[in-house]
mmCIF file of C-alpha atoms and ligand atoms in Angstrom:
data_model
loop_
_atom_site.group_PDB
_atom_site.id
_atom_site.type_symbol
_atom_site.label_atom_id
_atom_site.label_comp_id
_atom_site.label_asym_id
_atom_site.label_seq_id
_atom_site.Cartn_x
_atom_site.Cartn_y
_atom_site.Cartn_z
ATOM 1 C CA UNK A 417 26.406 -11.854 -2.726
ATOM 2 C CA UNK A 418 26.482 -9.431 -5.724
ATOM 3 C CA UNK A 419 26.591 -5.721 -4.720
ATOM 4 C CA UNK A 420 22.743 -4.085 -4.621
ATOM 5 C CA UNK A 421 22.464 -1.888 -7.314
ATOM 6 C CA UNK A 422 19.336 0.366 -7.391
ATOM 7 C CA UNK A 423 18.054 1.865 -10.520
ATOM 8 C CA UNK A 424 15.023 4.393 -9.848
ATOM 9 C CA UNK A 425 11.974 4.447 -12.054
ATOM 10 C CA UNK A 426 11.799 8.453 -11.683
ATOM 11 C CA UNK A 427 13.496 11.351 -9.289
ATOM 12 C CA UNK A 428 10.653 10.973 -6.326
ATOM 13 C CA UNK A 429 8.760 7.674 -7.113
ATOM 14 C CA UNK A 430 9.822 3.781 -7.912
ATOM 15 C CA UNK A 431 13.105 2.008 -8.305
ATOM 16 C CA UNK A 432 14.218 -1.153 -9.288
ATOM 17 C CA UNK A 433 16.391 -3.504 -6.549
ATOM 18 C CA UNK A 434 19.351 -5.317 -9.069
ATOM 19 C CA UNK A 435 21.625 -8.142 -7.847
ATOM 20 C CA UNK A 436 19.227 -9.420 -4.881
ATOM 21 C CA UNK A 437 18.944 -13.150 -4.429
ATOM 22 C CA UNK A 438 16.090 -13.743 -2.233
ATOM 23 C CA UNK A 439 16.667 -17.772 -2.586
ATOM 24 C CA UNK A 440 19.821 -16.866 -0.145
ATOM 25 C CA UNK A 441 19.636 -15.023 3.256
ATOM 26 C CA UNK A 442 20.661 -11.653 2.745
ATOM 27 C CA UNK A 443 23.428 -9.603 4.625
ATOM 28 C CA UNK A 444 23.439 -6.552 6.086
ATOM 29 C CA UNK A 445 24.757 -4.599 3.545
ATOM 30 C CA UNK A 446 22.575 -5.898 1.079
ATOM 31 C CA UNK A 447 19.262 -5.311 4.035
ATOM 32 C CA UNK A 448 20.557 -1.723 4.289
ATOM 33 C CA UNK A 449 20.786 -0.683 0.334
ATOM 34 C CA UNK A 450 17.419 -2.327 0.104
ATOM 35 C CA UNK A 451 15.992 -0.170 2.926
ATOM 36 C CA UNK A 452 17.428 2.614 1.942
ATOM 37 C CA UNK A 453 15.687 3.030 -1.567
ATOM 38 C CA UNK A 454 12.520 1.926 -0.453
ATOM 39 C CA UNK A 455 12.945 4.847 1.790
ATOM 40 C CA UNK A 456 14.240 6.782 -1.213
ATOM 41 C CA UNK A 457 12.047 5.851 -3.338
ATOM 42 C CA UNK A 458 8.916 4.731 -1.454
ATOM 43 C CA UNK A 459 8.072 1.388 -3.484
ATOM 44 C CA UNK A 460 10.515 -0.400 -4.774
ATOM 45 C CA UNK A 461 10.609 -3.553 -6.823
ATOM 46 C CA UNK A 462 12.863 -6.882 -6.945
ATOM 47 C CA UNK A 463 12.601 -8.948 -10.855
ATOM 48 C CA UNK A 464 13.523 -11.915 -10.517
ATOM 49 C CA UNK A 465 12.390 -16.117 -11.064
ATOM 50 C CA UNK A 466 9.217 -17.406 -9.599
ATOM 51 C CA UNK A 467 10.208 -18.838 -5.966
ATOM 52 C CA UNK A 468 8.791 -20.646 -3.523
ATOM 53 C CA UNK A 469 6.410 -18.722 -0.463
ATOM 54 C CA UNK A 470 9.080 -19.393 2.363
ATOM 55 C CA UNK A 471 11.636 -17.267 0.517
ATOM 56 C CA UNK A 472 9.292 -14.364 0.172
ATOM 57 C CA UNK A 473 8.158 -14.895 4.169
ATOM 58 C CA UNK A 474 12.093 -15.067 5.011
ATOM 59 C CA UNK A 475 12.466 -11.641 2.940
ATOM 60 C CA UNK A 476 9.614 -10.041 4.862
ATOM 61 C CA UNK A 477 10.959 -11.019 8.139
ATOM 62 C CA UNK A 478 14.223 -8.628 7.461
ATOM 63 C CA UNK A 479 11.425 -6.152 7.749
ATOM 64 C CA UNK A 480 9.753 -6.527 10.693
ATOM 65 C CA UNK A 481 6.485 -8.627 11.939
ATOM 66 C CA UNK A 482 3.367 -9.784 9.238
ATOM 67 C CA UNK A 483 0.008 -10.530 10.162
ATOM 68 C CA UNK A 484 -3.104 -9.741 8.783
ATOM 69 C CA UNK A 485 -6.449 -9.784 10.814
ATOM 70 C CA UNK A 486 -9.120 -11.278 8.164
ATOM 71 C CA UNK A 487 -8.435 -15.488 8.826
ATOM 72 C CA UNK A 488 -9.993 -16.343 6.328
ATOM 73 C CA UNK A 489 -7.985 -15.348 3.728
ATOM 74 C CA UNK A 490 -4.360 -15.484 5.772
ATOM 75 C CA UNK A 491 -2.144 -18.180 3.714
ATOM 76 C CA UNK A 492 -2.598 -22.058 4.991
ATOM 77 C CA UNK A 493 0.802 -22.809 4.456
ATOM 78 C CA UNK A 494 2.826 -19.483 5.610
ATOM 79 C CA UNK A 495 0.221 -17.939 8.130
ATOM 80 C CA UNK A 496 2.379 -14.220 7.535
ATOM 81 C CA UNK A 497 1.213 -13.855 4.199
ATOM 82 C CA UNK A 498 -2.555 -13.224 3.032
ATOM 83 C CA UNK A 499 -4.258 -14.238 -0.391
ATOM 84 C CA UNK A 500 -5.099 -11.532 -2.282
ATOM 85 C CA UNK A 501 -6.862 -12.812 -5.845
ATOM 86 C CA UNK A 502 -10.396 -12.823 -8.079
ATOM 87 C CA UNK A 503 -9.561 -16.819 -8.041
ATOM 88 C CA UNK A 504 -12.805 -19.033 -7.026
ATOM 89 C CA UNK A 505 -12.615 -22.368 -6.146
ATOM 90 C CA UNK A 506 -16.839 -24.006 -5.110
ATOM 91 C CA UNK A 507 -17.629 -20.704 -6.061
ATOM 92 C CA UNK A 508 -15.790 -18.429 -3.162
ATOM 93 C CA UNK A 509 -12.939 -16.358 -3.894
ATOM 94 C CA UNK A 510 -9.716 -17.609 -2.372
ATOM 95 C CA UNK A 511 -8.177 -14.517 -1.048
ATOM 96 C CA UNK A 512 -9.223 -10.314 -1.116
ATOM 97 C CA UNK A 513 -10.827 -9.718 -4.154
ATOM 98 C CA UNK A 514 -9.673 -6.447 -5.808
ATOM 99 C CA UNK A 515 -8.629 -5.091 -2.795
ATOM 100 C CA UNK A 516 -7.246 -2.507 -3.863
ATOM 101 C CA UNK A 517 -10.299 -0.389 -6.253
ATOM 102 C CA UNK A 518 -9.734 2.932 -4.751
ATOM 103 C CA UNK A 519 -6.486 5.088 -3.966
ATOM 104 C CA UNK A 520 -5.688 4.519 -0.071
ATOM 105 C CA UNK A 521 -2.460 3.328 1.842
ATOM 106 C CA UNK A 522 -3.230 -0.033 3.486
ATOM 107 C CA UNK A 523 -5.033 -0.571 6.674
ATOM 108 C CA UNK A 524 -5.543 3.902 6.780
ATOM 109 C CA UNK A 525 -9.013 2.489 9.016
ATOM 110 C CA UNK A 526 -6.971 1.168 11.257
ATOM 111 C CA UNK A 527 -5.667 2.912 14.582
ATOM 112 C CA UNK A 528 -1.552 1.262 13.920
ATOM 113 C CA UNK A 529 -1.715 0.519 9.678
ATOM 114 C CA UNK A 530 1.004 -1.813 9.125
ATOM 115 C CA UNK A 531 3.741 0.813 7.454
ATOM 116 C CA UNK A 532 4.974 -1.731 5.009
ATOM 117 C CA UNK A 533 3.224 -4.222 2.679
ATOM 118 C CA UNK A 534 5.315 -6.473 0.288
ATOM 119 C CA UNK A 535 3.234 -7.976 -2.990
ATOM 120 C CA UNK A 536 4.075 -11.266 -4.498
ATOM 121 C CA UNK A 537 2.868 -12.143 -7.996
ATOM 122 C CA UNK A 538 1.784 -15.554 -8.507
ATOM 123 C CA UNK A 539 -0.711 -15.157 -11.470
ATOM 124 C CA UNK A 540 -1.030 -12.028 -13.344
ATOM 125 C CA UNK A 541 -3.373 -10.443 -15.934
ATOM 126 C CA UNK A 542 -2.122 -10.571 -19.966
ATOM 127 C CA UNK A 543 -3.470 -6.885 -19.900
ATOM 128 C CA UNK A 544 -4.201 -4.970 -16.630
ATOM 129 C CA UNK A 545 -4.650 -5.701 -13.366
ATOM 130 C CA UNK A 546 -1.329 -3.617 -12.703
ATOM 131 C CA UNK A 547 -1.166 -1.547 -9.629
ATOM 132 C CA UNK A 548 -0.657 2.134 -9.696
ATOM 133 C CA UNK A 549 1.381 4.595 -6.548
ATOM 134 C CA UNK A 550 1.701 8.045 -5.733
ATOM 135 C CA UNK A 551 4.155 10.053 -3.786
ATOM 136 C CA UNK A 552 2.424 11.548 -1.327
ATOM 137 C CA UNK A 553 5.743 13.070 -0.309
ATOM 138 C CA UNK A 554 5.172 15.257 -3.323
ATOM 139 C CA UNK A 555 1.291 15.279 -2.904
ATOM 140 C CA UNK A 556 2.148 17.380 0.325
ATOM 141 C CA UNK A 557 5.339 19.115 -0.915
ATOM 142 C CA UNK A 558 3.822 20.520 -4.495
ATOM 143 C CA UNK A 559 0.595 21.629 -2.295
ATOM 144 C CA UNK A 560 0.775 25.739 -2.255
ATOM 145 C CA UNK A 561 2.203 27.014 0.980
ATOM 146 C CA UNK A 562 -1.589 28.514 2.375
ATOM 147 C CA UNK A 563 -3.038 25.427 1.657
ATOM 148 C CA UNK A 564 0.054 23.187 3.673
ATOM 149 C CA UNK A 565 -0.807 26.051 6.610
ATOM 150 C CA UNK A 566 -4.633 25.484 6.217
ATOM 151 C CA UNK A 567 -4.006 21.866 6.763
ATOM 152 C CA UNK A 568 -0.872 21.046 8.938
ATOM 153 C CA UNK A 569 -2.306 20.056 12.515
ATOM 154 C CA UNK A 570 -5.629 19.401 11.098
ATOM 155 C CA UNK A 571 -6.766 15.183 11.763
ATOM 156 C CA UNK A 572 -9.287 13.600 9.595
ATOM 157 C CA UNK A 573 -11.609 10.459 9.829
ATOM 158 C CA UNK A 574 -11.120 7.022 8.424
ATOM 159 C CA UNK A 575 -13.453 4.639 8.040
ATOM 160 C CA UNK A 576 -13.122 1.198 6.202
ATOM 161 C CA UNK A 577 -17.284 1.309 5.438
ATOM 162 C CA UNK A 578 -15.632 4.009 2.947
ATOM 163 C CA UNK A 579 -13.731 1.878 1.483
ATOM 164 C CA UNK A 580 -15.560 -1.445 0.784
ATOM 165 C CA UNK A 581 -19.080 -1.301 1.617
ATOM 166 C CA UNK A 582 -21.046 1.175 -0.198
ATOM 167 C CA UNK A 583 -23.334 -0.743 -1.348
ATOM 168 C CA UNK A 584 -27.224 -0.318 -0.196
ATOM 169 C CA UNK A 585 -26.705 -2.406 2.669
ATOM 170 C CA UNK A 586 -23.260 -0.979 3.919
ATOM 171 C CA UNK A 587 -21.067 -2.386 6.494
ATOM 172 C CA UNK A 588 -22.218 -5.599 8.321
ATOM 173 C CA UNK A 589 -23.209 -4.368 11.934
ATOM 174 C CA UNK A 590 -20.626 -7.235 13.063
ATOM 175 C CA UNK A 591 -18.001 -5.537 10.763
ATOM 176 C CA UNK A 592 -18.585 -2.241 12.339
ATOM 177 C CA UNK A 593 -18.117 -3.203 15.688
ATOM 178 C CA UNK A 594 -14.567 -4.744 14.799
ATOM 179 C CA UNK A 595 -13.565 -1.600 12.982
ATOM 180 C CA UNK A 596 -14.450 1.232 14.621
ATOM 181 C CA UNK A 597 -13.762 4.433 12.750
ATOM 182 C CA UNK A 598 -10.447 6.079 13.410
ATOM 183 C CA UNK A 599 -8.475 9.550 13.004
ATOM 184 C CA UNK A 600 -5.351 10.277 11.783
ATOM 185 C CA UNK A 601 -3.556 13.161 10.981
ATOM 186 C CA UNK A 602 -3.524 14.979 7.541
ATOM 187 C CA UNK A 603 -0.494 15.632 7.273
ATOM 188 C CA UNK A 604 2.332 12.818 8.912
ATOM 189 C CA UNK A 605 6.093 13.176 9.420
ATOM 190 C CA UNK A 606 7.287 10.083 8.284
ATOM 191 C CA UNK A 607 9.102 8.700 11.819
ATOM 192 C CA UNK A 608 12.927 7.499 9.611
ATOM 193 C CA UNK A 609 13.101 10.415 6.764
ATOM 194 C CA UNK A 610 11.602 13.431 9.022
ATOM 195 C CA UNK A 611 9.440 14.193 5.483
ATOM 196 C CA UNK A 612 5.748 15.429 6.244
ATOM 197 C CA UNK A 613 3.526 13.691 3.878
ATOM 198 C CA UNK A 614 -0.064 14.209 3.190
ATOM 199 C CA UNK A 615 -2.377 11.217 4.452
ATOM 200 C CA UNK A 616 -5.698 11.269 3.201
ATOM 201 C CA UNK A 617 -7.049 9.207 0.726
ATOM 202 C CA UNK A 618 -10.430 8.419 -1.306
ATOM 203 C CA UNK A 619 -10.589 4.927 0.262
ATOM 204 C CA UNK A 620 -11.291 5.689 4.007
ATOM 205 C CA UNK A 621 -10.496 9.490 4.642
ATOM 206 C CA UNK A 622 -14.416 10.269 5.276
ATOM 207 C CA UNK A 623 -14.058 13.684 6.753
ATOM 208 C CA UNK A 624 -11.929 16.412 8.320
ATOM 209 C CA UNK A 625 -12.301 17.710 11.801
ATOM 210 C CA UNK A 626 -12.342 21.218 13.046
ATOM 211 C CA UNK A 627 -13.855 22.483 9.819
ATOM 212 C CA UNK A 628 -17.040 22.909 8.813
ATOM 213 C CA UNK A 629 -19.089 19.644 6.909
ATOM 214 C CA UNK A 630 -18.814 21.668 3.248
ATOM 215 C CA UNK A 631 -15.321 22.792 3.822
ATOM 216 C CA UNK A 632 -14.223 19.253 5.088
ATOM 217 C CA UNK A 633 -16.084 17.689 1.888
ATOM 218 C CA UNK A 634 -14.486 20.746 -0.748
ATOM 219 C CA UNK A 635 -10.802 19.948 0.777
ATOM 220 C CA UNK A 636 -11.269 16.316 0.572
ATOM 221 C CA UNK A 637 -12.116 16.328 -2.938
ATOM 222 C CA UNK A 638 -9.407 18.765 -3.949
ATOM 223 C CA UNK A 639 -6.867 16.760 -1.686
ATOM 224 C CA UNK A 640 -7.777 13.514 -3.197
ATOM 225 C CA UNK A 641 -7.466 15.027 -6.731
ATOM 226 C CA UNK A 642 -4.289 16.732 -6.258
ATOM 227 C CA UNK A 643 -2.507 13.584 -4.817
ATOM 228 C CA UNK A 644 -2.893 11.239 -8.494
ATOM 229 C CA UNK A 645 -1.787 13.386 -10.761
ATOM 230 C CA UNK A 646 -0.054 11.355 -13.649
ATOM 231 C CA UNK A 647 3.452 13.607 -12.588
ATOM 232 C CA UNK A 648 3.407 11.747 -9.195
ATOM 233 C CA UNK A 649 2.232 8.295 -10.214
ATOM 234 C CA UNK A 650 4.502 5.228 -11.485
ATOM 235 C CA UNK A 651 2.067 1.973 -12.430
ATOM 236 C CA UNK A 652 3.303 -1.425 -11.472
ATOM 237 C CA UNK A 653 2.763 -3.781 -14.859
ATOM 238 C CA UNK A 654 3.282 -7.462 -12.983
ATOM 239 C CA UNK A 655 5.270 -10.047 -14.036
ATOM 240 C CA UNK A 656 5.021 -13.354 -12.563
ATOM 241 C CA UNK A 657 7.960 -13.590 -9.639
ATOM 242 C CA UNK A 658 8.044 -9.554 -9.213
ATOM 243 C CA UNK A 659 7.879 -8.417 -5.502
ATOM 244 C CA UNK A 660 6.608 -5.027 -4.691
ATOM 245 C CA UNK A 661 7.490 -3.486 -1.015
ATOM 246 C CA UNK A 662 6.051 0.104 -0.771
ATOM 247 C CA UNK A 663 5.725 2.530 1.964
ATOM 248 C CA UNK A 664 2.305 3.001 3.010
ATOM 249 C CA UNK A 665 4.019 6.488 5.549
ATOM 250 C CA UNK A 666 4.666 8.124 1.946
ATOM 251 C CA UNK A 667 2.589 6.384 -0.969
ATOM 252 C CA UNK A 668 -0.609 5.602 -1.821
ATOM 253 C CA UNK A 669 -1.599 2.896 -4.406
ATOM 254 C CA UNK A 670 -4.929 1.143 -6.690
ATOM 255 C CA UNK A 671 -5.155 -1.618 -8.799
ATOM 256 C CA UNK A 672 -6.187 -1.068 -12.205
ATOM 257 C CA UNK A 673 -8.818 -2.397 -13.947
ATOM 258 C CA UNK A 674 -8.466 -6.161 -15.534
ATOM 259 C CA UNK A 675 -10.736 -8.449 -17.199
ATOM 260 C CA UNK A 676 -12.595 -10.282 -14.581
ATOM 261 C CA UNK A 677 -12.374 -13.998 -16.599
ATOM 262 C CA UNK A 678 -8.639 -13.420 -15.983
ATOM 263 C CA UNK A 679 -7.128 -15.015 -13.248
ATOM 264 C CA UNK A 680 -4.608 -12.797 -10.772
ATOM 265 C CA UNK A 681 -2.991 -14.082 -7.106
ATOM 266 C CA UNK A 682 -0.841 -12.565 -5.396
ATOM 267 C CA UNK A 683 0.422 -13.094 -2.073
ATOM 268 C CA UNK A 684 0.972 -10.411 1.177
ATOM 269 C CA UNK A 685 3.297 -9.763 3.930
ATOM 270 C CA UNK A 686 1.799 -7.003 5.646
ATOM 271 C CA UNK A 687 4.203 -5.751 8.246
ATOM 272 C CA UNK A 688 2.726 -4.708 11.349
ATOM 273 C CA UNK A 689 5.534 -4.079 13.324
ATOM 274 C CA UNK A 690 8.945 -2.702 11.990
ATOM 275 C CA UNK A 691 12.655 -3.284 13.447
ATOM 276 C CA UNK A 692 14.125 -0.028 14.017
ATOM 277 C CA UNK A 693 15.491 1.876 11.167
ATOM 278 C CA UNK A 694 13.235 1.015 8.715
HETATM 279 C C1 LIG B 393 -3.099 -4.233 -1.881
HETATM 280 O O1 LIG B 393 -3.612 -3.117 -1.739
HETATM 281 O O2 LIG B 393 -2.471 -4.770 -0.961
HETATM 282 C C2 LIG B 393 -3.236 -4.985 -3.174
HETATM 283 C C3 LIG B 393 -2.801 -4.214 -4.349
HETATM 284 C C4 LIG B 393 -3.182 -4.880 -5.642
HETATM 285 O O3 LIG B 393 -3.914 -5.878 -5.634
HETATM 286 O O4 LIG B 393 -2.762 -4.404 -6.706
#
């Protein structure tokens, strides 16, 4: 196999993977430069021909074990990956439908997110429907120092009602019951790099603890803000074939807007568990 050759989008956020051939397994020393940028780099993308699913669910296996809770939309033919599209067939959507509207870092209402996801793109947008990632290894590291000593041991409360059901009936009581909310710290130490990053986000971070219900709401806001400024963001523009794998320990990430008569389906490997190392 042709040496891996990575070519980064920016110093702190994005790189290219060159010279990967995910139609052939690949060896260690190709595994290792791989996992090494995406740690570098926190996402990291691999160009290359449209394939078929199995080589994408053989890739994902290098990383560790994908699942994904919601049946309904979990793959027919390659249970590890999930559907996520606006595509309706009889008038139901085929997979997540824009999953992705506000900033968060997968499965944040969870008690264990997955810490990788990998995104396949079957059908993209002709303009839009791109997807967008902070560092939020800078978010925490360009944060003044009183304001890192404010928040450093502080936990904060994620809820997935946040993130997908604010409408005027809000979460399904059946919904609730399966996810319960959760806490997490603010700030994490990411368990393979030893960097803290900030981990709150607009999607499910609903409030901090240990402060009071105005402060909680005032350092939310300015968190939230502070994390997606354009200096820390990179956008993903799709190309059919591209596969994304991003960091959800370090980065956060949102779709952008698309028109909704355009069709866009992509697949998901959302690791759950991850092999040592990575
Ligand atoms: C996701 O959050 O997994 C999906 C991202 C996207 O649809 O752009």
């Amino acid at each position: 196999m042709p040496e891996i050759r990575v070519a980064p989008f920016s110093e702190h956020l994005g790189a290219d993977i060159l010279g990967a051939d995910l139609t052939k397994p690949l060896d260690d020393a190709a595994m290792k430069a791989i996992v090494g940028a995406l740690h570098d780099y926190g996402v990291i993308r691999l160009r290359g021909p449209f394939m078929p699913d199995i080589n994408l669910v053989n890739f994902a296996q290098r990383f560790g074990t994908s699942k994904y809770s919601l049946s309904e939309f979990v793959d027919k033919c390659h249970p590890e990956l999930v559907i996520v599209s606006n595509v309706e067939v009889n008038g139901k959507t085929i997979g997540l439908k824009d999953a992705a509207r506000k900033w968060h870092s997968d499965l944040s209402y969870m008690k264990t997110p997955n810490p990788i996801s990998i995104l396949y793109a079957h059908e993209v947008c002709k303009q839009g429907g791109g997807t967008q990632f902070v560092s939020m290894y800078r978010a925490w590291e360009t944060l003044p120092k009183d304001m890192q000593e404010r928040l450093d041991g502080l936990e904060a409360v994620h809820s997935i009602e946040n993130y997908g059901f604010t409408g005027k009936d809000g979460m399904p009581a059946e919904q609730r019951k399966n996810y319960p909310e959760v806490t997490h710290p603010v700030v994490v130490v990411h368990p393979i790099t030893k960097r803290k990053a900030l981990y709150v986000s607009e999607g499910t971070a609903i409030r901090i603890l240990g402060v009071s219900e105005a402060e909680s709401r005032e350092l939310l806001d300015f968190l939230f803000e502070h994390s997606v400024r354009d200096e820390v963001m990179w956008t993903q523009t799709w190309q059919v074939g591209d596969i994304l794998v991003w960091d959800n320990r370090c980065t956060m990430h949102k779709q952008t807007d698309y028109d909704p008569t355009e069709r866009r389906l992509m697949k998901r490997a959302t690791v759950m568990e991850v092999f040592p190392g990575i």
